[in-house]
Structures are given as C-alpha cells and as structure tokens.
C-alpha cells in the first residue's frame, strides 16, 4: 500500500507522460506497478517556481516503479523538494515460508508497504536467493501456476501458492535457511537522462534491475543523502534485484551527503544488504561502469561498493569545496568490500591524477 500518489498505474502498457508536472502529492508523485513500457519526457515533481510558498512537493518518492518490465525511460525531468528519492526502480522478493513438495511452495510478501497486488504469472521466469548471503542459485525456473491465498475474498493479497515446471533444488528448503524468490520476467531496462534532481531529502536515484540501465547527463544537486544507490535486500525491504549492466556517465554531482540515512556510505553507494558477507562466495552486483562524471563535494566519500564483480571507475573529476564542514564517518574516497575486477584509471582530484583506493 502506497497511499495518495499523484498518478497511479497498475498493469498498464505503453504509458506516456510528456511535460506533466506534479506540484504536490501527499504520497508519491507517480507510482507504477506491473506495468510494461513507461515513457516520461519533461515529467516533473517540482515547485511552481521561485515564488511558490511550498518547501516540499511530495511526502515520499517523486517516481516509484515496482515490478515493471519493458522500458522505463525518464528524460528531461525536474525533481525537487521531495521527502524521498527522485526515482526508485525495483522488484520484490517473496519469502518462501513452506515447501509443500519438490515443485510447490508457499511464499509471501514480507514488507508492509509491498503487498496487495499480483506478483507473477504463469510462464514467468524466476530465480531463488539465499537471504543471508544474497547468493543466487544459478538454476532458473518457470511458474506453472500461481494462486493467491486468501482467508476472505476482500483481503489484500499477501501470500501465494506457487508451482514450478521443474523440480526445485533440494537446497531450496525454507526450514534450513531464509530463501527469497525473484521474478526475472518483470524487470525493466532503464534510460534516465537529462534530468535534474535537487534539494530533496533522502537519496537521488535507486536502480535495482539486472537489465541494461543508463544514467547520463543528469544533475544531482544537493541530494541530502547519496546521489545514486544500487541496493537490494531480501531481509527487510525485500526489494530486488542485482545490477548487471549499468552505465553512470557524464553526470554532475553537487554536494550530496549533507545527511546520513540508510545506505549512505558515499555519493554513489553500491550497497546490497548482506547480513552474512563473511560467508558469501559469489558476488551480487556486476557490470557497473562509472565514467566521465564530475563530483563537486565538501566531504570525502565518492564511491562505496560491496559485493561487486566488475567495476569501472574511469575519467571522473572530483572538485573539493568548503560549502559545508566535512563530517562523514567514512573518511575514504573509495571504500570497497568484496569487490573484484576493478578498472580504476584517469581520475583526478582538483586537477591532479589520483591512484586507486586513495585515502
């Protein structure tokens, strides 16, 4: 349940919003779920102008996309004054609560803000994840049937009985460990270009999809937490999924991190929630390219990355300033935990070349 949005789309297809502005919403500006192909050009969650007496536009995210597929294209937009993120794109893990036989499970929505709508369809492709280490089983499966479990017909959907076409790996056993299910069919590709995000509480942009994602030519101006977050969590928010092909290039970041919230370890924070990182053997994110960006910052942290195989950070420029006193507890510009396959080159601070992992 995400009440009182400016726009709400459920099970839509080929949605186009051109030069639409939301000046205030009690909830989010635009919410879309189980929607295929969304095109936004000039969409704005913004004040009416310099003389608008309001300080805030929406009380939560400007735009939020849950369980969508096809393309999400957002360009030439203005997002300001929100009480949360400019854009948040993710799916939802169901938690397996029972394994009825080697083809059938009971699984449910876990977070109080995520339930209430269909999670998948017959023929959808799914994947399973070990919640504590956030390690995926390589084998994928297909939904043969999925039925909501309702005590009363008017109850919101929270739980499903799901049958799969292939037998489950014996290790997929909820009596031995916490296990989530990810719907791979309902994951979008993303183009987020030419936008401005400014003067908002919380983060700038969240992207959680395995499909190609481009973030380019965008101004992140005084996002009070991190500017970009690549997350995922099968333990609290239950938001999928791993990023496997994302390019962040030719953007400008101006004085992010004036506040500390969850996942705000750096201006760009690659922060999957992994309770048992010590015992993780695989890597969660991959194929991340951060190139030719400008970071204007009063503090140290630029990039934090956790559990990544394949990270490019090249051609970026960092320009320190003194707009605010430095205060962040992370004193490293680049802080990596379980990261391999790093290409770090041609980066500069105040016009001077820097080495990887500079303190």
mmCIF file of C-alpha atoms in Angstrom:
data_model
loop_
_atom_site.group_PDB
_atom_site.id
_atom_site.type_symbol
_atom_site.label_atom_id
_atom_site.label_comp_id
_atom_site.label_asym_id
_atom_site.label_seq_id
_atom_site.Cartn_x
_atom_site.Cartn_y
_atom_site.Cartn_z
ATOM 1 C CA UNK A 1 0.000 0.000 0.000
ATOM 2 C CA UNK A 2 1.389 3.358 -1.076
ATOM 3 C CA UNK A 3 -1.454 5.832 -0.480
ATOM 4 C CA UNK A 4 -2.274 9.176 -2.070
ATOM 5 C CA UNK A 5 0.016 9.306 -5.141
ATOM 6 C CA UNK A 6 -0.323 11.980 -7.794
ATOM 7 C CA UNK A 7 -0.522 9.307 -10.520
ATOM 8 C CA UNK A 8 -1.065 5.569 -10.119
ATOM 9 C CA UNK A 9 -0.694 2.967 -12.852
ATOM 10 C CA UNK A 10 -1.395 -0.725 -12.314
ATOM 11 C CA UNK A 11 -0.986 -3.332 -15.066
ATOM 12 C CA UNK A 12 -0.677 -0.644 -17.704
ATOM 13 C CA UNK A 13 1.154 -0.847 -21.011
ATOM 14 C CA UNK A 14 2.857 1.754 -23.196
ATOM 15 C CA UNK A 15 2.260 4.670 -20.832
ATOM 16 C CA UNK A 16 3.466 8.098 -21.997
ATOM 17 C CA UNK A 17 3.759 11.241 -19.849
ATOM 18 C CA UNK A 18 5.020 14.344 -21.642
ATOM 19 C CA UNK A 19 5.512 17.707 -19.921
ATOM 20 C CA UNK A 20 3.405 16.658 -16.936
ATOM 21 C CA UNK A 21 4.103 18.387 -13.608
ATOM 22 C CA UNK A 22 3.193 17.324 -10.080
ATOM 23 C CA UNK A 23 3.443 20.240 -7.642
ATOM 24 C CA UNK A 24 2.238 18.412 -4.561
ATOM 25 C CA UNK A 25 1.113 14.930 -3.543
ATOM 26 C CA UNK A 26 0.563 13.601 -0.057
ATOM 27 C CA UNK A 27 2.258 10.349 -1.107
ATOM 28 C CA UNK A 28 4.452 9.722 -4.150
ATOM 29 C CA UNK A 29 4.318 11.682 -7.384
ATOM 30 C CA UNK A 30 3.940 8.702 -9.706
ATOM 31 C CA UNK A 31 3.600 5.031 -8.774
ATOM 32 C CA UNK A 32 3.625 2.262 -11.378
ATOM 33 C CA UNK A 33 3.435 -1.463 -10.722
ATOM 34 C CA UNK A 34 3.198 -4.441 -13.075
ATOM 35 C CA UNK A 35 3.367 -2.013 -15.983
ATOM 36 C CA UNK A 36 5.112 -2.596 -19.312
ATOM 37 C CA UNK A 37 6.859 0.315 -21.047
ATOM 38 C CA UNK A 38 6.703 3.756 -19.461
ATOM 39 C CA UNK A 39 7.921 6.875 -21.273
ATOM 40 C CA UNK A 40 8.390 10.200 -19.462
ATOM 41 C CA UNK A 41 9.721 13.310 -21.174
ATOM 42 C CA UNK A 42 9.652 16.551 -19.217
ATOM 43 C CA UNK A 43 7.905 14.928 -16.286
ATOM 44 C CA UNK A 44 8.367 16.973 -13.145
ATOM 45 C CA UNK A 45 7.790 16.748 -9.435
ATOM 46 C CA UNK A 46 8.628 20.340 -8.684
ATOM 47 C CA UNK A 47 7.630 23.662 -7.228
ATOM 48 C CA UNK A 48 5.588 26.091 -9.315
ATOM 49 C CA UNK A 49 8.557 28.452 -9.481
ATOM 50 C CA UNK A 50 10.652 30.731 -7.303
ATOM 51 C CA UNK A 51 7.554 32.285 -5.704
ATOM 52 C CA UNK A 52 5.917 29.017 -4.727
ATOM 53 C CA UNK A 53 5.407 29.213 -0.924
ATOM 54 C CA UNK A 54 5.858 25.459 -0.524
ATOM 55 C CA UNK A 55 9.110 23.866 0.556
ATOM 56 C CA UNK A 56 8.038 20.297 -0.262
ATOM 57 C CA UNK A 57 6.499 18.634 -3.309
ATOM 58 C CA UNK A 58 5.810 15.013 -2.371
ATOM 59 C CA UNK A 59 5.949 13.346 1.008
ATOM 60 C CA UNK A 60 7.729 10.303 -0.456
ATOM 61 C CA UNK A 61 9.365 9.340 -3.785
ATOM 62 C CA UNK A 62 8.850 11.508 -6.839
ATOM 63 C CA UNK A 63 8.530 8.392 -9.036
ATOM 64 C CA UNK A 64 8.430 4.738 -7.982
ATOM 65 C CA UNK A 65 8.347 1.639 -10.182
ATOM 66 C CA UNK A 66 7.662 -1.764 -8.645
ATOM 67 C CA UNK A 67 7.630 -4.987 -10.655
ATOM 68 C CA UNK A 68 7.600 -3.321 -14.067
ATOM 69 C CA UNK A 69 9.054 -4.626 -17.342
ATOM 70 C CA UNK A 70 9.905 -3.468 -20.850
ATOM 71 C CA UNK A 71 11.438 0.010 -20.831
ATOM 72 C CA UNK A 72 11.352 2.790 -18.279
ATOM 73 C CA UNK A 73 12.521 5.987 -19.937
ATOM 74 C CA UNK A 74 12.755 9.209 -17.921
ATOM 75 C CA UNK A 75 14.389 12.200 -19.570
ATOM 76 C CA UNK A 76 14.464 15.986 -19.281
ATOM 77 C CA UNK A 77 12.689 15.917 -15.928
ATOM 78 C CA UNK A 78 12.892 18.130 -12.845
ATOM 79 C CA UNK A 79 12.647 16.529 -9.405
ATOM 80 C CA UNK A 80 12.957 18.812 -6.375
ATOM 81 C CA UNK A 81 11.741 19.191 -2.821
ATOM 82 C CA UNK A 82 10.717 15.549 -2.384
ATOM 83 C CA UNK A 83 10.829 13.897 1.008
ATOM 84 C CA UNK A 84 12.376 10.817 -0.579
ATOM 85 C CA UNK A 85 14.010 9.612 -3.812
ATOM 86 C CA UNK A 86 13.534 11.086 -7.294
ATOM 87 C CA UNK A 87 13.236 7.613 -8.820
ATOM 88 C CA UNK A 88 13.164 4.131 -7.327
ATOM 89 C CA UNK A 89 13.054 1.084 -9.606
ATOM 90 C CA UNK A 90 12.908 -2.407 -8.134
ATOM 91 C CA UNK A 91 11.081 -5.706 -7.951
ATOM 92 C CA UNK A 92 10.020 -7.548 -4.810
ATOM 93 C CA UNK A 93 11.364 -10.756 -3.319
ATOM 94 C CA UNK A 94 8.793 -13.124 -1.913
ATOM 95 C CA UNK A 95 9.955 -15.143 1.071
ATOM 96 C CA UNK A 96 9.368 -18.890 0.891
ATOM 97 C CA UNK A 97 7.570 -19.909 4.070
ATOM 98 C CA UNK A 98 6.771 -23.552 3.191
ATOM 99 C CA UNK A 99 7.958 -26.138 0.687
ATOM 100 C CA UNK A 100 4.978 -28.385 0.001
ATOM 101 C CA UNK A 101 6.776 -30.734 -2.400
ATOM 102 C CA UNK A 102 9.678 -30.600 -4.860
ATOM 103 C CA UNK A 103 7.648 -28.406 -7.266
ATOM 104 C CA UNK A 104 5.453 -26.333 -4.943
ATOM 105 C CA UNK A 105 5.972 -23.626 -2.303
ATOM 106 C CA UNK A 106 4.075 -21.110 -0.236
ATOM 107 C CA UNK A 107 5.632 -17.653 -0.492
ATOM 108 C CA UNK A 108 4.580 -14.266 0.805
ATOM 109 C CA UNK A 109 5.182 -10.536 0.666
ATOM 110 C CA UNK A 110 7.123 -9.526 3.778
ATOM 111 C CA UNK A 111 7.212 -5.721 3.931
ATOM 112 C CA UNK A 112 4.073 -3.872 4.965
ATOM 113 C CA UNK A 113 4.349 -1.436 2.043
ATOM 114 C CA UNK A 114 4.821 -4.037 -0.702
ATOM 115 C CA UNK A 115 1.825 -6.358 -0.607
ATOM 116 C CA UNK A 116 -1.601 -6.105 -2.184
ATOM 117 C CA UNK A 117 -1.078 -6.981 -5.853
ATOM 118 C CA UNK A 118 -0.148 -9.861 -8.117
ATOM 119 C CA UNK A 119 3.478 -10.926 -8.041
ATOM 120 C CA UNK A 120 3.770 -13.104 -11.135
ATOM 121 C CA UNK A 121 2.042 -15.022 -13.883
ATOM 122 C CA UNK A 122 2.170 -18.457 -15.414
ATOM 123 C CA UNK A 123 5.282 -18.821 -17.626
ATOM 124 C CA UNK A 124 7.238 -16.116 -15.753
ATOM 125 C CA UNK A 125 10.914 -16.923 -15.130
ATOM 126 C CA UNK A 126 12.083 -16.901 -11.511
ATOM 127 C CA UNK A 127 15.299 -17.262 -9.553
ATOM 128 C CA UNK A 128 15.989 -18.122 -5.910
ATOM 129 C CA UNK A 129 18.258 -16.307 -3.461
ATOM 130 C CA UNK A 130 19.820 -17.137 -0.096
ATOM 131 C CA UNK A 131 18.767 -14.186 2.009
ATOM 132 C CA UNK A 132 21.658 -14.103 4.470
ATOM 133 C CA UNK A 133 24.447 -14.129 1.891
ATOM 134 C CA UNK A 134 22.415 -12.747 -1.051
ATOM 135 C CA UNK A 135 23.757 -15.524 -3.264
ATOM 136 C CA UNK A 136 21.624 -16.595 -6.208
ATOM 137 C CA UNK A 137 21.089 -20.156 -7.290
ATOM 138 C CA UNK A 138 22.283 -20.355 -10.889
ATOM 139 C CA UNK A 139 19.340 -22.527 -11.952
ATOM 140 C CA UNK A 140 16.237 -20.639 -13.035
ATOM 141 C CA UNK A 141 12.708 -21.987 -13.048
ATOM 142 C CA UNK A 142 9.316 -21.189 -14.561
ATOM 143 C CA UNK A 143 5.967 -20.649 -12.884
ATOM 144 C CA UNK A 144 3.490 -23.401 -13.820
ATOM 145 C CA UNK A 145 0.716 -21.931 -11.658
ATOM 146 C CA UNK A 146 0.361 -19.203 -9.045
ATOM 147 C CA UNK A 147 -2.668 -18.629 -6.830
ATOM 148 C CA UNK A 148 -3.198 -16.081 -4.056
ATOM 149 C CA UNK A 149 -4.076 -17.494 -0.645
ATOM 150 C CA UNK A 150 -6.965 -15.516 0.841
ATOM 151 C CA UNK A 151 -8.925 -16.125 4.029
ATOM 152 C CA UNK A 152 -11.556 -13.680 2.823
ATOM 153 C CA UNK A 153 -12.041 -12.637 -0.797
ATOM 154 C CA UNK A 154 -11.726 -8.964 0.114
ATOM 155 C CA UNK A 155 -8.371 -9.386 1.853
ATOM 156 C CA UNK A 156 -5.325 -7.787 0.204
ATOM 157 C CA UNK A 157 -3.001 -10.275 -1.486
ATOM 158 C CA UNK A 158 -0.086 -11.211 0.752
ATOM 159 C CA UNK A 159 0.597 -14.895 0.119
ATOM 160 C CA UNK A 160 0.755 -17.261 -2.858
ATOM 161 C CA UNK A 161 0.853 -20.949 -3.644
ATOM 162 C CA UNK A 162 3.328 -21.328 -6.498
ATOM 163 C CA UNK A 163 4.005 -24.437 -8.569
ATOM 164 C CA UNK A 164 7.083 -24.610 -10.808
ATOM 165 C CA UNK A 165 7.643 -26.506 -14.035
ATOM 166 C CA UNK A 166 10.949 -28.032 -12.889
ATOM 167 C CA UNK A 167 11.814 -29.736 -9.632
ATOM 168 C CA UNK A 168 13.431 -27.465 -7.083
ATOM 169 C CA UNK A 169 16.993 -27.887 -5.939
ATOM 170 C CA UNK A 170 16.837 -29.845 -2.639
ATOM 171 C CA UNK A 171 18.817 -26.991 -1.055
ATOM 172 C CA UNK A 172 15.841 -24.682 -1.645
ATOM 173 C CA UNK A 173 14.487 -25.551 1.782
ATOM 174 C CA UNK A 174 12.952 -22.805 3.969
ATOM 175 C CA UNK A 175 13.287 -24.982 7.076
ATOM 176 C CA UNK A 176 17.092 -24.664 6.855
ATOM 177 C CA UNK A 177 17.603 -21.073 5.696
ATOM 178 C CA UNK A 178 15.734 -17.935 4.622
ATOM 179 C CA UNK A 179 15.087 -18.012 0.860
ATOM 180 C CA UNK A 180 13.645 -15.388 -1.459
ATOM 181 C CA UNK A 181 12.157 -15.666 -4.951
ATOM 182 C CA UNK A 182 12.861 -13.098 -7.652
ATOM 183 C CA UNK A 183 10.639 -12.660 -10.715
ATOM 184 C CA UNK A 184 13.050 -12.084 -13.622
ATOM 185 C CA UNK A 185 10.324 -11.545 -16.219
ATOM 186 C CA UNK A 186 9.102 -8.387 -14.523
ATOM 187 C CA UNK A 187 12.373 -6.454 -14.654
ATOM 188 C CA UNK A 188 12.853 -3.385 -16.875
ATOM 189 C CA UNK A 189 15.637 -1.748 -18.819
ATOM 190 C CA UNK A 190 16.125 1.896 -17.860
ATOM 191 C CA UNK A 191 17.157 5.158 -19.512
ATOM 192 C CA UNK A 192 17.456 8.094 -17.100
ATOM 193 C CA UNK A 193 18.980 11.040 -18.942
ATOM 194 C CA UNK A 194 18.964 14.830 -18.974
ATOM 195 C CA UNK A 195 17.221 15.137 -15.615
ATOM 196 C CA UNK A 196 17.746 17.455 -12.647
ATOM 197 C CA UNK A 197 17.392 16.242 -9.067
ATOM 198 C CA UNK A 198 17.820 18.890 -6.406
ATOM 199 C CA UNK A 199 17.135 19.955 -2.844
ATOM 200 C CA UNK A 200 15.413 16.800 -1.640
ATOM 201 C CA UNK A 201 15.512 14.711 1.488
ATOM 202 C CA UNK A 202 16.996 11.197 1.216
ATOM 203 C CA UNK A 203 18.606 9.792 -1.894
ATOM 204 C CA UNK A 204 18.638 10.876 -5.523
ATOM 205 C CA UNK A 205 18.052 7.734 -7.601
ATOM 206 C CA UNK A 206 17.749 3.998 -6.885
ATOM 207 C CA UNK A 207 18.157 1.411 -9.624
ATOM 208 C CA UNK A 208 17.715 -2.312 -8.967
ATOM 209 C CA UNK A 209 17.328 -4.242 -12.202
ATOM 210 C CA UNK A 210 19.513 -6.794 -13.999
ATOM 211 C CA UNK A 211 18.695 -5.284 -17.389
ATOM 212 C CA UNK A 212 20.665 -2.517 -19.163
ATOM 213 C CA UNK A 213 20.470 0.787 -17.301
ATOM 214 C CA UNK A 214 21.825 4.172 -18.427
ATOM 215 C CA UNK A 215 22.134 7.179 -16.110
ATOM 216 C CA UNK A 216 23.587 10.078 -18.066
ATOM 217 C CA UNK A 217 23.765 13.865 -18.415
ATOM 218 C CA UNK A 218 21.893 14.394 -15.168
ATOM 219 C CA UNK A 219 22.464 16.970 -12.418
ATOM 220 C CA UNK A 220 22.322 15.673 -8.845
ATOM 221 C CA UNK A 221 22.255 18.932 -6.880
ATOM 222 C CA UNK A 222 22.148 18.776 -3.057
ATOM 223 C CA UNK A 223 20.556 15.372 -2.645
ATOM 224 C CA UNK A 224 20.831 15.183 1.104
ATOM 225 C CA UNK A 225 21.902 11.527 1.186
ATOM 226 C CA UNK A 226 23.711 9.569 -1.526
ATOM 227 C CA UNK A 227 23.013 10.632 -5.094
ATOM 228 C CA UNK A 228 22.785 7.131 -6.602
ATOM 229 C CA UNK A 229 22.086 3.901 -4.746
ATOM 230 C CA UNK A 230 22.349 0.398 -6.178
ATOM 231 C CA UNK A 231 20.827 -1.724 -3.491
ATOM 232 C CA UNK A 232 18.751 -4.932 -2.992
ATOM 233 C CA UNK A 233 17.579 -6.646 0.126
ATOM 234 C CA UNK A 234 15.915 -9.965 0.883
ATOM 235 C CA UNK A 235 15.783 -9.362 4.619
ATOM 236 C CA UNK A 236 13.907 -6.133 5.408
ATOM 237 C CA UNK A 237 12.604 -4.193 2.379
ATOM 238 C CA UNK A 238 12.676 -7.338 0.185
ATOM 239 C CA UNK A 239 13.499 -5.236 -2.881
ATOM 240 C CA UNK A 240 15.122 -6.947 -5.881
ATOM 241 C CA UNK A 241 17.441 -7.117 -7.828
ATOM 242 C CA UNK A 242 21.147 -7.262 -8.682
ATOM 243 C CA UNK A 243 22.501 -4.746 -11.205
ATOM 244 C CA UNK A 244 24.406 -6.485 -14.004
ATOM 245 C CA UNK A 245 24.679 -3.850 -16.719
ATOM 246 C CA UNK A 246 24.605 -0.230 -15.598
ATOM 247 C CA UNK A 247 26.371 2.825 -17.011
ATOM 248 C CA UNK A 248 26.624 6.044 -14.998
ATOM 249 C CA UNK A 249 28.306 8.655 -17.187
ATOM 250 C CA UNK A 250 28.573 12.382 -17.876
ATOM 251 C CA UNK A 251 26.643 13.385 -14.757
ATOM 252 C CA UNK A 252 27.338 16.175 -12.280
ATOM 253 C CA UNK A 253 27.058 15.638 -8.527
ATOM 254 C CA UNK A 254 26.944 18.737 -6.309
ATOM 255 C CA UNK A 255 27.297 18.418 -2.531
ATOM 256 C CA UNK A 256 25.451 15.224 -1.768
ATOM 257 C CA UNK A 257 25.671 13.636 1.704
ATOM 258 C CA UNK A 258 24.615 16.523 3.890
ATOM 259 C CA UNK A 259 22.589 13.984 5.896
ATOM 260 C CA UNK A 260 23.128 10.373 6.874
ATOM 261 C CA UNK A 261 20.427 7.826 6.119
ATOM 262 C CA UNK A 262 20.457 4.112 5.429
ATOM 263 C CA UNK A 263 22.899 3.059 2.662
ATOM 264 C CA UNK A 264 24.614 6.477 2.549
ATOM 265 C CA UNK A 265 28.260 5.450 2.645
ATOM 266 C CA UNK A 266 29.271 7.618 -0.347
ATOM 267 C CA UNK A 267 27.887 9.806 -3.135
ATOM 268 C CA UNK A 268 27.464 6.672 -5.252
ATOM 269 C CA UNK A 269 26.633 3.807 -2.932
ATOM 270 C CA UNK A 270 26.598 0.209 -4.197
ATOM 271 C CA UNK A 271 25.118 -1.292 -1.085
ATOM 272 C CA UNK A 272 23.218 -4.586 -1.217
ATOM 273 C CA UNK A 273 22.036 -5.577 2.240
ATOM 274 C CA UNK A 274 24.047 -8.736 3.061
ATOM 275 C CA UNK A 275 23.776 -9.894 6.688
ATOM 276 C CA UNK A 276 26.444 -12.595 6.265
ATOM 277 C CA UNK A 277 29.041 -11.055 3.965
ATOM 278 C CA UNK A 278 31.811 -13.139 5.543
ATOM 279 C CA UNK A 279 30.391 -16.398 4.205
ATOM 280 C CA UNK A 280 29.365 -15.054 0.798
ATOM 281 C CA UNK A 281 31.178 -16.847 -2.036
ATOM 282 C CA UNK A 282 29.573 -15.316 -5.116
ATOM 283 C CA UNK A 283 29.198 -11.613 -5.924
ATOM 284 C CA UNK A 284 25.869 -9.836 -6.053
ATOM 285 C CA UNK A 285 26.313 -6.895 -8.465
ATOM 286 C CA UNK A 286 28.335 -6.860 -11.690
ATOM 287 C CA UNK A 287 28.902 -4.855 -14.861
ATOM 288 C CA UNK A 288 28.953 -1.388 -13.263
ATOM 289 C CA UNK A 289 30.573 1.460 -15.207
ATOM 290 C CA UNK A 290 31.056 4.942 -13.711
ATOM 291 C CA UNK A 291 32.668 7.188 -16.293
ATOM 292 C CA UNK A 292 33.374 10.862 -17.002
ATOM 293 C CA UNK A 293 31.371 12.294 -14.114
ATOM 294 C CA UNK A 294 32.003 15.497 -12.152
ATOM 295 C CA UNK A 295 31.869 15.339 -8.335
ATOM 296 C CA UNK A 296 31.741 18.680 -6.507
ATOM 297 C CA UNK A 297 31.911 17.814 -2.832
ATOM 298 C CA UNK A 298 32.663 19.241 0.605
ATOM 299 C CA UNK A 299 33.456 15.808 2.077
ATOM 300 C CA UNK A 300 35.494 12.707 1.262
ATOM 301 C CA UNK A 301 33.293 9.719 0.244
ATOM 302 C CA UNK A 302 32.829 9.362 -3.514
ATOM 303 C CA UNK A 303 32.211 5.652 -4.105
ATOM 304 C CA UNK A 304 31.299 2.789 -1.807
ATOM 305 C CA UNK A 305 30.946 -0.705 -3.289
ATOM 306 C CA UNK A 306 30.061 -4.043 -1.739
ATOM 307 C CA UNK A 307 29.942 -7.478 -3.404
ATOM 308 C CA UNK A 308 30.724 -6.465 -6.984
ATOM 309 C CA UNK A 309 32.412 -8.432 -9.775
ATOM 310 C CA UNK A 310 33.308 -5.927 -12.490
ATOM 311 C CA UNK A 311 33.532 -2.248 -11.577
ATOM 312 C CA UNK A 312 34.820 0.509 -13.857
ATOM 313 C CA UNK A 313 35.624 3.963 -12.456
ATOM 314 C CA UNK A 314 37.377 5.996 -15.130
ATOM 315 C CA UNK A 315 37.680 9.577 -16.361
ATOM 316 C CA UNK A 316 35.962 11.093 -13.328
ATOM 317 C CA UNK A 317 36.787 14.505 -11.849
ATOM 318 C CA UNK A 318 36.500 15.424 -8.180
ATOM 319 C CA UNK A 319 36.435 19.072 -7.150
ATOM 320 C CA UNK A 320 36.597 19.687 -3.374
ATOM 321 C CA UNK A 321 34.852 22.714 -1.859
ATOM 322 C CA UNK A 322 34.111 24.149 1.584
ATOM 323 C CA UNK A 323 30.381 24.804 1.356
ATOM 324 C CA UNK A 324 29.828 22.706 4.492
ATOM 325 C CA UNK A 325 32.177 21.288 7.138
ATOM 326 C CA UNK A 326 33.269 17.729 6.378
ATOM 327 C CA UNK A 327 31.643 15.358 8.854
ATOM 328 C CA UNK A 328 31.047 11.924 7.291
ATOM 329 C CA UNK A 329 32.311 8.944 9.312
ATOM 330 C CA UNK A 330 33.650 7.348 6.113
ATOM 331 C CA UNK A 331 36.976 9.095 5.524
ATOM 332 C CA UNK A 332 37.875 7.190 2.346
ATOM 333 C CA UNK A 333 37.065 8.454 -1.106
ATOM 334 C CA UNK A 334 36.826 4.868 -2.354
ATOM 335 C CA UNK A 335 35.777 2.109 0.015
ATOM 336 C CA UNK A 336 35.366 -1.428 -1.371
ATOM 337 C CA UNK A 337 34.191 -4.600 0.396
ATOM 338 C CA UNK A 338 34.388 -7.864 -1.573
ATOM 339 C CA UNK A 339 34.968 -6.195 -4.926
ATOM 340 C CA UNK A 340 36.942 -7.751 -7.804
ATOM 341 C CA UNK A 341 37.561 -6.867 -11.433
ATOM 342 C CA UNK A 342 38.163 -3.158 -10.813
ATOM 343 C CA UNK A 343 39.267 -0.820 -13.625
ATOM 344 C CA UNK A 344 40.291 2.455 -11.984
ATOM 345 C CA UNK A 345 42.089 4.976 -14.210
ATOM 346 C CA UNK A 346 42.317 8.579 -15.445
ATOM 347 C CA UNK A 347 40.562 10.066 -12.412
ATOM 348 C CA UNK A 348 41.501 13.449 -10.930
ATOM 349 C CA UNK A 349 41.050 15.402 -7.714
ATOM 350 C CA UNK A 350 41.340 19.164 -8.072
ATOM 351 C CA UNK A 351 43.005 18.608 -11.436
ATOM 352 C CA UNK A 352 45.599 16.146 -10.132
ATOM 353 C CA UNK A 353 45.726 12.460 -11.019
ATOM 354 C CA UNK A 354 44.900 10.061 -8.209
ATOM 355 C CA UNK A 355 45.670 6.429 -7.512
ATOM 356 C CA UNK A 356 43.135 3.716 -6.667
ATOM 357 C CA UNK A 357 41.946 3.439 -3.072
ATOM 358 C CA UNK A 358 43.271 6.878 -2.165
ATOM 359 C CA UNK A 359 42.547 7.654 1.485
#
